[in-house]
Short mmCIF file of C-alpha atoms in Angstrom, two decimals:
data_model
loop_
_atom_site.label_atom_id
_atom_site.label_comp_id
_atom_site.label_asym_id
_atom_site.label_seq_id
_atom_site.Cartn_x
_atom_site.Cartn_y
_atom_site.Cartn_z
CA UNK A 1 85.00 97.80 112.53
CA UNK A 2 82.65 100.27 110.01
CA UNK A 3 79.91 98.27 109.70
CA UNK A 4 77.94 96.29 112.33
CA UNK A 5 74.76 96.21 110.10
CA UNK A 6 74.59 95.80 106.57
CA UNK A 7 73.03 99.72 106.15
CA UNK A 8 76.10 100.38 108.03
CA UNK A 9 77.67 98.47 104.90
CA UNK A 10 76.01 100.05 102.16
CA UNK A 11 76.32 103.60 103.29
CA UNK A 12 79.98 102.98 102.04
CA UNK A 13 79.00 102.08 99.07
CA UNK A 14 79.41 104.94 96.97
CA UNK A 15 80.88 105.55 93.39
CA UNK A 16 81.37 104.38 89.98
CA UNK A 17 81.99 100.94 88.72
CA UNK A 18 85.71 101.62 88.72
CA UNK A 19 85.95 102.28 92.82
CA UNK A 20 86.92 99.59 94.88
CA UNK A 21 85.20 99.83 98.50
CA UNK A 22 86.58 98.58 101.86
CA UNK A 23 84.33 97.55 104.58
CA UNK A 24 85.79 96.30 108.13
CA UNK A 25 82.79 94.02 109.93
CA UNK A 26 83.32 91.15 112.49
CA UNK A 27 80.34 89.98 111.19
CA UNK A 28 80.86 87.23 108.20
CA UNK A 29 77.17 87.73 106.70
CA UNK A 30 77.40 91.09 106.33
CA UNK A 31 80.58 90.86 104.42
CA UNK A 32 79.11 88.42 102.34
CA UNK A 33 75.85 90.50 101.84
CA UNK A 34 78.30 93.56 100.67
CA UNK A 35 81.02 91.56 98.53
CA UNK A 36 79.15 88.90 96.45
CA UNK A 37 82.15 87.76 94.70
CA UNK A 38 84.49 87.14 97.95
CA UNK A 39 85.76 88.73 101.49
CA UNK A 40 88.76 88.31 103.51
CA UNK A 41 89.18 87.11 106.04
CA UNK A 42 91.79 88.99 109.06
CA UNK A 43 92.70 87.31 111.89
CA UNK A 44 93.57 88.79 115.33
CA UNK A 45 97.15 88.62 115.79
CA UNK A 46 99.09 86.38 118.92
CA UNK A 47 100.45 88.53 121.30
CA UNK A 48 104.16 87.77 120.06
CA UNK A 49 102.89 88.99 116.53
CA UNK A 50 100.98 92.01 117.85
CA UNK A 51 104.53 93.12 119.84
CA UNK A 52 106.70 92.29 116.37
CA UNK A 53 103.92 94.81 114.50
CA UNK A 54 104.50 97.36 117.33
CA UNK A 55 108.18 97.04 117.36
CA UNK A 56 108.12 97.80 113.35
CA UNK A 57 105.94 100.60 113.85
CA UNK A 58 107.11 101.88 117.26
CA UNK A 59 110.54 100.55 117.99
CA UNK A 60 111.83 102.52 120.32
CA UNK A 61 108.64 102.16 122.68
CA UNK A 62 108.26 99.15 122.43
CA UNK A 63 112.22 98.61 123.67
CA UNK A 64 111.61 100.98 126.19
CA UNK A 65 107.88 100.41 127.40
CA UNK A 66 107.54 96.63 126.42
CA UNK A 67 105.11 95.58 129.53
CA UNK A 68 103.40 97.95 128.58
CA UNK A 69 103.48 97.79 124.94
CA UNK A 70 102.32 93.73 125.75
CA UNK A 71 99.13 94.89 127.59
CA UNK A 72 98.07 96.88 124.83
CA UNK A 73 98.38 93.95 122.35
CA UNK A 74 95.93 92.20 124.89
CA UNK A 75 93.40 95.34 125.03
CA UNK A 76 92.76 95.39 121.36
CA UNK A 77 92.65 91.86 121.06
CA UNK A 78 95.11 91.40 118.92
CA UNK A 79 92.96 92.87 116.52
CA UNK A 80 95.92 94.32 113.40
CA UNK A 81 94.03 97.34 112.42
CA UNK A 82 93.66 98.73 116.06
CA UNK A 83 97.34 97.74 116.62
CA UNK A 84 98.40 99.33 113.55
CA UNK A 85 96.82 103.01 114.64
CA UNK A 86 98.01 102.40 118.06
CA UNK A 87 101.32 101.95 116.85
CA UNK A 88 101.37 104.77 114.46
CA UNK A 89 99.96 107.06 117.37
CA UNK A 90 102.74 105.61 120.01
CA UNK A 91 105.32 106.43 116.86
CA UNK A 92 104.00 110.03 116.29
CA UNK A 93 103.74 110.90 119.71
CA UNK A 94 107.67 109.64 120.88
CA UNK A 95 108.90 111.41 117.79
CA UNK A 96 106.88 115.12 118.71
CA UNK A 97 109.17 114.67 122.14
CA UNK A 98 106.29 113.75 124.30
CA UNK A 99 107.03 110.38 126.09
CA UNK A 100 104.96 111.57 129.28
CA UNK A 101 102.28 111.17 127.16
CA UNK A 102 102.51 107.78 126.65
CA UNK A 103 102.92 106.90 130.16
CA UNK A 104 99.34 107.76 130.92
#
């Protein structure tokens, strides 16, 4: 989430007519305020898509630590972005041989 007010917003906002700017908010006005013609909207993900995201990012933790895997779904809220950097940081650190880290 970058922006939680719409300065927050704007501060992105920099460069020519030809760069495209993304803004992450869970605040609908302020998207609105920042993107006149249109937002998106992302929605959190269940916990059974949160795990299948994990397990295509992180397979082999999430076969080998799913209860745990499962309660990190639930302490991001399901929320993709957050599960996509936790998933790329579980990846990185099981492939740089350090699965005690990711017991702590």
């Amino acid at each position: 989430d970058d922006a939680w007010r719409i300065e927050d917003a704007l501060a992105f906002q920099v460069g020519g007519v030809n760069c495209a700017h993304l803004v992450t908010t869970r605040f609908p006005e302020i998207a609105l305020q920042f993107a006149h013609d249109g937002s998106t909207v992302v929605h959190e993900l269940s916990e059974d898509e949160g795990m299948s995201l994990l397990a295509r990012l992180a397979p082999e933790v999430v076969a080998s630590k799913p209860g745990e895997v499962r309660s990190l779904v639930g302490a991001v809220g399901g929320l993709p972005l957050a599960l996509t950097l936790v998933g790329r940081y579980l990846w990185s650190h099981f492939y740089k041989d350090q699965p005690y880290r990711l017991s702590a």
